[in-house]
Amino acid sequence: MEIVEMSLDEYGSRCSDEIPVFCRTDFLKLNQYKVDKVRIIAGKEKKWRLALAFGEKDSSWLAPYSAPFALPIELSHPCEISHYWDYFEGVTAYAKNEGIKVISVCLPPDIYTPGLNAKCTNALIGNGFKLLYQELNYSMSTVGFDAELYKSNIQHNARKNLNISLKSGLSFHRCENENEKKEAYSVIKTNREIKGYYLAMSEDQVLSTIKIINHDFFLVKIRDKAIAAAIVFHITKSAVQVVYWGDIPNVGEYKPINYLSFQLLNYYSLIGIETVDIGPSCPGGIPNYGLCSFKEGIGCRISSKLRFEWRNKDL
C-alpha cells in the first residue's frame, strides 16, 4: 500500500458525512493551533483506502490531538483487514522516514464503531503498537426507553435517589440562547473547581466549538436557581456525548445528577437518538471508583476505550 499525505481539504472532500464529528475537517481545523502541524496520512491501493488525522508535536504524531478519540476513516468500501494491516505497516515506515519518535492512537469506544475497532486493534498490535492503557467508557441506550421500566432496572440506590429527585420540585430546561449556555458552563466550571477536576475547555473554546458542532446545553433548576448542567455534543446521527455535566455544591439532597441522567435519556429517546455516551471514568486507565459505581448504578453499559503507542526503536 502506498502511503501519501493528503491535504485537509481533500480529506474532507473524500469523507462521508456519517463520520464522527471529531474526525471532520472543520473540527480538525478549529483545533490545529494546538499542534505544530496537522498531517493526514492516507493509504492508497488501487484506490484510496484509509486516512487518519495526526497532530504533529515534539516529533510525535497524536491521534487525536484535541478530541476524545480518533480513528482511521474508510475512504472506500469494503476495507478489509488486510488493508488495515498494510496501512499501519506503511504508517510506521513513513513515520520512521520522517524522524517521528512516537505515534499515539486512542480509538473510540465500541458504541461508535465496533467492527472497525476490532480491525484497528488487530492491525495496530500486529504492527508494533503497544496497548498503553484501557479506559472504561459508559453509555446508555435510549432504544425502547420506558420510564417505569428504567426505574425498575437500575440499582436500588440509584432508584431511591431518582425517586427523591423526582419529588424535589426540580425542572429540566434545554438552553435556548447564549446567556443560558454560559450559565450552564458556569455551573460546570464551579463543579470542577470545587472537586479539583481539570476542565479541558475554556468558555471561549466551548463557544467556538459549538459553532461547528450540533449541540445541546441543559440546566436543572430548583425554582429559578440553576443547580446542575450538562453540555452535550452530537457525535453521529445516532449518538451524542455528554462532554460535561455536574452540579453546584450543597445541593446533594435533591439528587440532581440522577434527575439529569434520567431526563437526558427521556429527551434523546424522543428525538430518535439511540445512544447517550456518558464518557470514561478512568483517566490514564486508573478508575475513579465512585464515578464508575455511580454510572453503573444508573444503568450505563460499559465498553473499552483503548490507547495505543508505537515508539521508533531507531531513535
Tab-separated table of N, CA and C in Angstrom, residues 137-270:
chain	number	residue	atom	x	y	z
A	137	ASN	N	-15.488	3.044	29.367
A	137	ASN	CA	-16.403	4.065	28.876
A	137	ASN	C	-17.839	3.655	29.183
A	138	TYR	N	-18.652	4.646	29.536
A	138	TYR	CA	-20.025	4.375	29.979
A	138	TYR	C	-21.030	5.053	29.051
A	139	SER	N	-22.063	4.316	28.718
A	139	SER	CA	-23.096	4.858	27.833
A	139	SER	C	-24.448	4.258	28.185
A	140	MET	N	-25.502	4.905	27.710
A	140	MET	CA	-26.860	4.424	27.935
A	140	MET	C	-27.612	4.359	26.610
A	141	SER	N	-28.366	3.307	26.446
A	141	SER	CA	-29.202	3.154	25.260
A	141	SER	C	-30.569	3.758	25.522
A	142	THR	N	-31.077	4.490	24.547
A	142	THR	CA	-32.418	5.066	24.660
A	142	THR	C	-33.453	4.243	23.901
A	143	VAL	N	-33.008	3.189	23.226
A	143	VAL	CA	-33.915	2.406	22.386
A	143	VAL	C	-34.994	1.754	23.262
A	144	GLY	N	-36.253	2.033	22.930
A	144	GLY	CA	-37.359	1.476	23.705
A	144	GLY	C	-37.446	2.007	25.120
A	145	PHE	N	-36.916	3.221	25.334
A	145	PHE	CA	-36.896	3.774	26.690
A	145	PHE	C	-38.306	3.886	27.259
A	146	ASP	N	-38.462	3.374	28.467
A	146	ASP	CA	-39.710	3.456	29.207
A	146	ASP	C	-39.356	3.843	30.639
A	147	ALA	N	-39.934	4.924	31.125
A	147	ALA	CA	-39.536	5.481	32.419
A	147	ALA	C	-39.688	4.470	33.551
A	148	GLU	N	-40.818	3.779	33.614
A	148	GLU	CA	-41.039	2.842	34.715
A	148	GLU	C	-40.132	1.627	34.607
A	149	LEU	N	-39.926	1.159	33.388
A	149	LEU	CA	-39.025	0.024	33.199
A	149	LEU	C	-37.596	0.402	33.560
A	150	TYR	N	-37.197	1.615	33.186
A	150	TYR	CA	-35.858	2.096	33.528
A	150	TYR	C	-35.675	2.106	35.048
A	151	LYS	N	-36.646	2.646	35.756
A	151	LYS	CA	-36.552	2.713	37.222
A	151	LYS	C	-36.412	1.317	37.831
A	152	SER	N	-37.148	0.375	37.290
A	152	SER	CA	-37.125	-0.968	37.870
A	152	SER	C	-35.814	-1.703	37.570
A	153	ASN	N	-35.107	-1.282	36.516
A	153	ASN	CA	-33.895	-1.994	36.108
A	153	ASN	C	-32.611	-1.437	36.716
A	154	ILE	N	-32.629	-0.191	37.179
A	154	ILE	CA	-31.398	0.378	37.733
A	154	ILE	C	-31.197	-0.124	39.164
A	155	GLN	N	-30.003	0.083	39.683
A	155	GLN	CA	-29.685	-0.425	41.012
A	155	GLN	C	-30.522	0.272	42.087
A	156	HIS	N	-30.664	-0.417	43.224
A	156	HIS	CA	-31.560	0.049	44.292
A	156	HIS	C	-31.251	1.473	44.739
A	157	ASN	N	-29.982	1.777	44.998
A	157	ASN	CA	-29.633	3.102	45.498
A	157	ASN	C	-29.908	4.186	44.453
A	158	ALA	N	-29.624	3.855	43.180
A	158	ALA	CA	-29.906	4.802	42.099
A	158	ALA	C	-31.404	5.037	41.969
A	159	ARG	N	-32.178	3.990	42.127
A	159	ARG	CA	-33.646	4.136	42.048
A	159	ARG	C	-34.164	4.997	43.193
A	160	LYS	N	-33.639	4.769	44.386
A	160	LYS	CA	-34.052	5.569	45.542
A	160	LYS	C	-33.728	7.045	45.325
A	161	ASN	N	-32.507	7.317	44.827
A	161	ASN	CA	-32.102	8.713	44.601
A	161	ASN	C	-32.907	9.365	43.488
A	162	LEU	N	-33.218	8.603	42.455
A	162	LEU	CA	-34.031	9.151	41.369
A	162	LEU	C	-35.423	9.511	41.879
A	163	ASN	N	-36.004	8.655	42.684
A	163	ASN	CA	-37.333	8.951	43.234
A	163	ASN	C	-37.299	10.196	44.111
A	164	ILE	N	-36.215	10.357	44.874
A	164	ILE	CA	-36.068	11.575	45.684
A	164	ILE	C	-36.048	12.803	44.774
A	165	SER	N	-35.250	12.715	43.694
A	165	SER	CA	-35.104	13.867	42.786
A	165	SER	C	-36.423	14.214	42.112
A	166	LEU	N	-37.208	13.194	41.766
A	166	LEU	CA	-38.467	13.437	41.068
A	166	LEU	C	-39.516	14.076	41.979
A	167	LYS	N	-39.300	13.975	43.280
A	167	LYS	CA	-40.231	14.577	44.238
A	167	LYS	C	-39.707	15.899	44.809
A	168	SER	N	-38.575	16.379	44.267
A	168	SER	CA	-37.906	17.547	44.856
A	168	SER	C	-38.270	18.869	44.204
A	169	GLY	N	-39.152	18.829	43.231
A	169	GLY	CA	-39.546	20.067	42.567
A	169	GLY	C	-38.525	20.568	41.550
A	170	LEU	N	-37.671	19.673	41.051
A	170	LEU	CA	-36.675	20.055	40.055
A	170	LEU	C	-37.329	20.224	38.685
A	171	SER	N	-36.705	21.028	37.837
A	171	SER	CA	-37.163	21.191	36.453
A	171	SER	C	-35.980	21.069	35.508
A	172	PHE	N	-36.268	20.650	34.297
A	172	PHE	CA	-35.253	20.347	33.285
A	172	PHE	C	-35.449	21.284	32.105
A	173	HIS	N	-34.392	22.022	31.730
A	173	HIS	CA	-34.506	23.031	30.661
A	173	HIS	C	-33.411	22.833	29.622
A	174	ARG	N	-33.796	22.888	28.352
A	174	ARG	CA	-32.793	22.960	27.279
A	174	ARG	C	-32.486	24.427	27.046
A	175	CYS	N	-31.200	24.789	27.053
A	175	CYS	CA	-30.795	26.188	26.886
A	175	CYS	C	-31.073	26.649	25.454
A	176	GLU	N	-31.651	27.827	25.325
A	176	GLU	CA	-32.062	28.313	24.007
A	176	GLU	C	-31.261	29.511	23.520
A	177	ASN	N	-30.428	30.111	24.362
A	177	ASN	CA	-29.662	31.273	23.926
A	177	ASN	C	-28.276	31.245	24.570
A	178	GLU	N	-27.425	32.167	24.143
A	178	GLU	CA	-26.039	32.156	24.600
A	178	GLU	C	-25.923	32.408	26.093
A	179	ASN	N	-26.750	33.271	26.631
A	179	ASN	CA	-26.684	33.548	28.068
A	179	ASN	C	-26.989	32.304	28.890
A	180	GLU	N	-27.984	31.533	28.462
A	180	GLU	CA	-28.312	30.300	29.170
A	180	GLU	C	-27.176	29.280	29.036
A	181	LYS	N	-26.557	29.243	27.860
A	181	LYS	CA	-25.442	28.321	27.656
A	181	LYS	C	-24.249	28.712	28.528
A	182	LYS	N	-24.014	30.000	28.663
A	182	LYS	CA	-22.947	30.469	29.543
A	182	LYS	C	-23.254	30.122	30.998
A	183	GLU	N	-24.523	30.184	31.352
A	183	GLU	CA	-24.920	29.810	32.715
A	183	GLU	C	-24.633	28.326	32.951
A	184	ALA	N	-24.939	27.503	31.961
A	184	ALA	CA	-24.661	26.076	32.082
A	184	ALA	C	-23.165	25.830	32.231
A	185	TYR	N	-22.365	26.537	31.430
A	185	TYR	CA	-20.913	26.371	31.538
A	185	TYR	C	-20.429	26.801	32.918
A	186	SER	N	-21.007	27.865	33.465
A	186	SER	CA	-20.615	28.359	34.781
A	186	SER	C	-20.866	27.306	35.860
A	187	VAL	N	-21.994	26.597	35.753
A	187	VAL	CA	-22.286	25.518	36.708
A	187	VAL	C	-21.210	24.428	36.616
A	188	ILE	N	-20.861	24.051	35.373
A	188	ILE	CA	-19.833	23.030	35.162
A	188	ILE	C	-18.495	23.491	35.736
A	189	LYS	N	-18.136	24.722	35.463
A	189	LYS	CA	-16.857	25.257	35.943
A	189	LYS	C	-16.801	25.243	37.468
A	190	THR	N	-17.891	25.650	38.108
A	190	THR	CA	-17.943	25.634	39.576
A	190	THR	C	-17.771	24.221	40.108
A	191	ASN	N	-18.445	23.287	39.484
A	191	ASN	CA	-18.345	21.884	39.882
A	191	ASN	C	-16.911	21.383	39.815
A	192	ARG	N	-16.227	21.702	38.694
A	192	ARG	CA	-14.848	21.228	38.512
A	192	ARG	C	-13.910	21.895	39.515
A	193	GLU	N	-14.094	23.169	39.747
A	193	GLU	CA	-13.214	23.884	40.677
A	193	GLU	C	-13.354	23.345	42.097
A	194	ILE	N	-14.575	23.089	42.523
A	194	ILE	CA	-14.809	22.585	43.877
A	194	ILE	C	-14.214	21.186	44.048
A	195	LYS	N	-14.346	20.362	43.018
A	195	LYS	CA	-13.869	18.978	43.114
A	195	LYS	C	-12.398	18.830	42.741
A	196	GLY	N	-11.794	19.931	42.254
A	196	GLY	CA	-10.390	19.866	41.865
A	196	GLY	C	-10.143	19.102	40.592
A	197	TYR	N	-11.154	19.014	39.712
A	197	TYR	CA	-11.022	18.312	38.442
A	197	TYR	C	-10.563	19.273	37.348
A	198	TYR	N	-9.814	18.744	36.401
A	198	TYR	CA	-9.323	19.515	35.264
A	198	TYR	C	-10.471	19.817	34.303
A	199	LEU	N	-10.570	21.049	33.869
A	199	LEU	CA	-11.566	21.468	32.879
A	199	LEU	C	-10.830	21.790	31.589
A	200	ALA	N	-10.934	20.899	30.616
A	200	ALA	CA	-10.096	20.993	29.421
A	200	ALA	C	-10.447	22.166	28.523
A	201	MET	N	-11.715	22.541	28.478
A	201	MET	CA	-12.149	23.578	27.547
A	201	MET	C	-12.581	24.832	28.306
A	202	SER	N	-12.032	25.965	27.908
A	202	SER	CA	-12.470	27.242	28.459
A	202	SER	C	-13.839	27.590	27.874
A	203	GLU	N	-14.473	28.598	28.455
A	203	GLU	CA	-15.768	29.025	27.927
A	203	GLU	C	-15.649	29.462	26.477
A	204	ASP	N	-14.610	30.202	26.133
A	204	ASP	CA	-14.414	30.649	24.753
A	204	ASP	C	-14.222	29.462	23.813
A	205	GLN	N	-13.491	28.447	24.260
A	205	GLN	CA	-13.278	27.268	23.419
A	205	GLN	C	-14.582	26.512	23.194
A	206	VAL	N	-15.394	26.418	24.239
A	206	VAL	CA	-16.704	25.776	24.083
A	206	VAL	C	-17.561	26.553	23.092
A	207	LEU	N	-17.596	27.874	23.236
A	207	LEU	CA	-18.425	28.692	22.344
A	207	LEU	C	-17.948	28.628	20.899
A	208	SER	N	-16.629	28.510	20.700
A	208	SER	CA	-16.103	28.351	19.336
A	208	SER	C	-16.472	26.992	18.759
A	209	THR	N	-16.388	25.963	19.591
A	209	THR	CA	-16.659	24.607	19.126
A	209	THR	C	-18.120	24.425	18.740
A	210	ILE	N	-19.036	25.008	19.498
A	210	ILE	CA	-20.451	24.786	19.205
A	210	ILE	C	-20.917	25.524	17.953
A	211	LYS	N	-20.039	26.350	17.396
A	211	LYS	CA	-20.373	26.978	16.119
A	211	LYS	C	-20.325	25.964	14.980
A	212	ILE	N	-19.577	24.869	15.180
A	212	ILE	CA	-19.425	23.888	14.102
A	212	ILE	C	-19.972	22.509	14.467
A	213	ILE	N	-20.474	22.361	15.704
A	213	ILE	CA	-20.979	21.069	16.154
A	213	ILE	C	-22.427	21.219	16.608
A	214	ASN	N	-23.264	20.298	16.163
A	214	ASN	CA	-24.627	20.245	16.683
A	214	ASN	C	-24.545	19.906	18.173
A	215	HIS	N	-25.296	20.592	19.005
A	215	HIS	CA	-25.073	20.501	20.449
A	215	HIS	C	-26.353	20.804	21.214
A	216	ASP	N	-26.323	20.465	22.496
A	216	ASP	CA	-27.401	20.822	23.417
A	216	ASP	C	-26.770	21.188	24.757
A	217	PHE	N	-27.308	22.226	25.385
A	217	PHE	CA	-26.965	22.585	26.757
A	217	PHE	C	-28.236	22.436	27.592
A	218	PHE	N	-28.090	21.909	28.801
A	218	PHE	CA	-29.252	21.717	29.669
A	218	PHE	C	-28.969	22.269	31.059
A	219	LEU	N	-30.023	22.733	31.713
A	219	LEU	CA	-29.962	23.170	33.101
A	219	LEU	C	-31.011	22.425	33.920
A	220	VAL	N	-30.624	22.067	35.124
A	220	VAL	CA	-31.574	21.575	36.115
A	220	VAL	C	-31.735	22.682	37.141
A	221	LYS	N	-32.990	23.033	37.430
A	221	LYS	CA	-33.249	24.141	38.349
A	221	LYS	C	-34.131	23.697	39.508
A	222	ILE	N	-33.930	24.340	40.636
A	222	ILE	CA	-34.863	24.246	41.757
A	222	ILE	C	-35.473	25.633	41.892
A	223	ARG	N	-36.762	25.714	41.606
A	223	ARG	CA	-37.415	27.005	41.406
A	223	ARG	C	-36.683	27.746	40.270
A	224	ASP	N	-36.057	28.882	40.489
A	224	ASP	CA	-35.370	29.577	39.390
A	224	ASP	C	-33.852	29.479	39.502
A	225	LYS	N	-33.354	28.671	40.393
A	225	LYS	CA	-31.911	28.571	40.627
A	225	LYS	C	-31.339	27.363	39.893
A	226	ALA	N	-30.330	27.599	39.043
A	226	ALA	CA	-29.662	26.509	38.338
A	226	ALA	C	-28.727	25.779	39.289
A	227	ILE	N	-28.921	24.473	39.428
A	227	ILE	CA	-28.097	23.696	40.359
A	227	ILE	C	-27.304	22.579	39.667
A	228	ALA	N	-27.617	22.294	38.418
A	228	ALA	CA	-26.873	21.279	37.664
A	228	ALA	C	-26.974	21.598	36.181
A	229	ALA	N	-26.022	21.067	35.413
A	229	ALA	CA	-25.998	21.364	33.981
A	229	ALA	C	-25.325	20.238	33.220
A	230	ALA	N	-25.568	20.216	31.922
A	230	ALA	CA	-24.897	19.268	31.029
A	230	ALA	C	-24.633	19.950	29.696
A	231	ILE	N	-23.482	19.646	29.115
A	231	ILE	CA	-23.133	20.088	27.765
A	231	ILE	C	-22.963	18.831	26.925
A	232	VAL	N	-23.717	18.758	25.829
A	232	VAL	CA	-23.794	17.537	25.034
A	232	VAL	C	-23.481	17.850	23.574
A	233	PHE	N	-22.600	17.040	22.965
A	233	PHE	CA	-22.287	17.168	21.542
A	233	PHE	C	-22.909	15.994	20.781
A	234	HIS	N	-23.424	16.287	19.582
A	234	HIS	CA	-23.914	15.242	18.696
A	234	HIS	C	-22.712	14.699	17.906
A	235	ILE	N	-22.362	13.453	18.150
A	235	ILE	CA	-21.149	12.872	17.555
A	235	ILE	C	-21.445	12.216	16.217
A	236	THR	N	-22.530	11.465	16.145
A	236	THR	CA	-23.020	10.894	14.886
A	236	THR	C	-24.532	11.133	14.857
A	237	LYS	N	-25.176	10.651	13.802
A	237	LYS	CA	-26.623	10.852	13.699
A	237	LYS	C	-27.383	10.101	14.782
A	238	SER	N	-26.768	9.064	15.346
A	238	SER	CA	-27.495	8.246	16.317
A	238	SER	C	-26.910	8.297	17.721
A	239	ALA	N	-25.834	9.056	17.925
A	239	ALA	CA	-25.176	9.064	19.230
A	239	ALA	C	-24.761	10.474	19.632
A	240	VAL	N	-24.972	10.780	20.911
A	240	VAL	CA	-24.496	12.032	21.490
A	240	VAL	C	-23.538	11.707	22.630
A	241	GLN	N	-22.698	12.681	22.976
A	241	GLN	CA	-21.759	12.502	24.075
A	241	GLN	C	-21.937	13.627	25.096
A	242	VAL	N	-22.084	13.244	26.356
A	242	VAL	CA	-22.111	14.230	27.436
A	242	VAL	C	-20.665	14.660	27.683
A	243	VAL	N	-20.312	15.811	27.138
A	243	VAL	CA	-18.943	16.305	27.249
A	243	VAL	C	-18.650	16.725	28.690
A	244	TYR	N	-19.606	17.429	29.290
A	244	TYR	CA	-19.502	17.823	30.690
A	244	TYR	C	-20.873	17.729	31.344
A	245	TRP	N	-20.873	17.324	32.613
A	245	TRP	CA	-22.052	17.520	33.443
A	245	TRP	C	-21.609	17.668	34.888
A	246	GLY	N	-22.477	18.252	35.723
A	246	GLY	CA	-22.111	18.421	37.115
A	246	GLY	C	-23.129	19.289	37.832
A	247	ASP	N	-22.990	19.326	39.154
A	247	ASP	CA	-23.879	20.157	39.959
A	247	ASP	C	-23.058	21.093	40.832
A	248	ILE	N	-23.723	22.066	41.441
A	248	ILE	CA	-23.045	23.015	42.318
A	248	ILE	C	-22.993	22.429	43.730
A	249	PRO	N	-22.192	23.001	44.613
A	249	PRO	CA	-22.097	22.477	45.983
A	249	PRO	C	-23.408	22.628	46.765
A	250	ASN	N	-23.566	21.739	47.749
A	250	ASN	CA	-24.647	21.829	48.740
A	250	ASN	C	-26.046	21.640	48.159
A	251	VAL	N	-26.147	20.850	47.100
A	251	VAL	CA	-27.481	20.544	46.561
A	251	VAL	C	-27.706	19.033	46.487
A	252	GLY	N	-26.846	18.279	47.167
A	252	GLY	CA	-26.920	16.821	47.105
A	252	GLY	C	-28.257	16.262	47.554
A	253	GLU	N	-28.952	16.979	48.428
A	253	GLU	CA	-30.241	16.484	48.927
A	253	GLU	C	-31.262	16.321	47.798
A	254	TYR	N	-31.089	17.050	46.715
A	254	TYR	CA	-32.031	16.978	45.595
A	254	TYR	C	-31.677	15.875	44.583
A	255	LYS	N	-30.490	15.305	44.689
A	255	LYS	CA	-30.010	14.266	43.764
A	255	LYS	C	-30.121	14.734	42.302
A	256	PRO	N	-29.547	15.894	41.984
A	256	PRO	CA	-29.769	16.484	40.654
A	256	PRO	C	-29.140	15.701	39.501
A	257	ILE	N	-28.042	14.996	39.730
A	257	ILE	CA	-27.428	14.265	38.613
A	257	ILE	C	-28.246	13.019	38.274
A	258	ASN	N	-28.830	12.379	39.272
A	258	ASN	CA	-29.753	11.269	38.979
A	258	ASN	C	-30.919	11.762	38.137
A	259	TYR	N	-31.431	12.930	38.506
A	259	TYR	CA	-32.531	13.547	37.753
A	259	TYR	C	-32.088	13.911	36.337
A	260	LEU	N	-30.900	14.489	36.231
A	260	LEU	CA	-30.391	14.920	34.933
A	260	LEU	C	-30.189	13.738	33.997
A	261	SER	N	-29.587	12.656	34.481
A	261	SER	CA	-29.348	11.495	33.616
A	261	SER	C	-30.669	10.905	33.126
A	262	PHE	N	-31.660	10.852	34.000
A	262	PHE	CA	-32.988	10.350	33.639
A	262	PHE	C	-33.627	11.227	32.560
A	263	GLN	N	-33.545	12.534	32.743
A	263	GLN	CA	-34.151	13.451	31.780
A	263	GLN	C	-33.429	13.432	30.435
A	264	LEU	N	-32.095	13.252	30.465
A	264	LEU	CA	-31.357	13.150	29.204
A	264	LEU	C	-31.798	11.931	28.406
A	265	LEU	N	-31.950	10.805	29.092
A	265	LEU	CA	-32.425	9.598	28.415
A	265	LEU	C	-33.791	9.836	27.774
A	266	ASN	N	-34.683	10.432	28.522
A	266	ASN	CA	-36.035	10.686	28.015
A	266	ASN	C	-36.002	11.648	26.830
A	267	TYR	N	-35.235	12.737	26.962
A	267	TYR	CA	-35.167	13.746	25.900
A	267	TYR	C	-34.653	13.128	24.594
A	268	TYR	N	-33.543	12.396	24.681
A	268	TYR	CA	-32.945	11.883	23.447
A	268	TYR	C	-33.731	10.709	22.862
A	269	SER	N	-34.443	9.974	23.707
A	269	SER	CA	-35.297	8.915	23.156
A	269	SER	C	-36.404	9.508	22.295
A	270	LEU	N	-36.878	10.682	22.691
A	270	LEU	CA	-37.982	11.313	21.970
A	270	LEU	C	-37.577	11.893	20.619
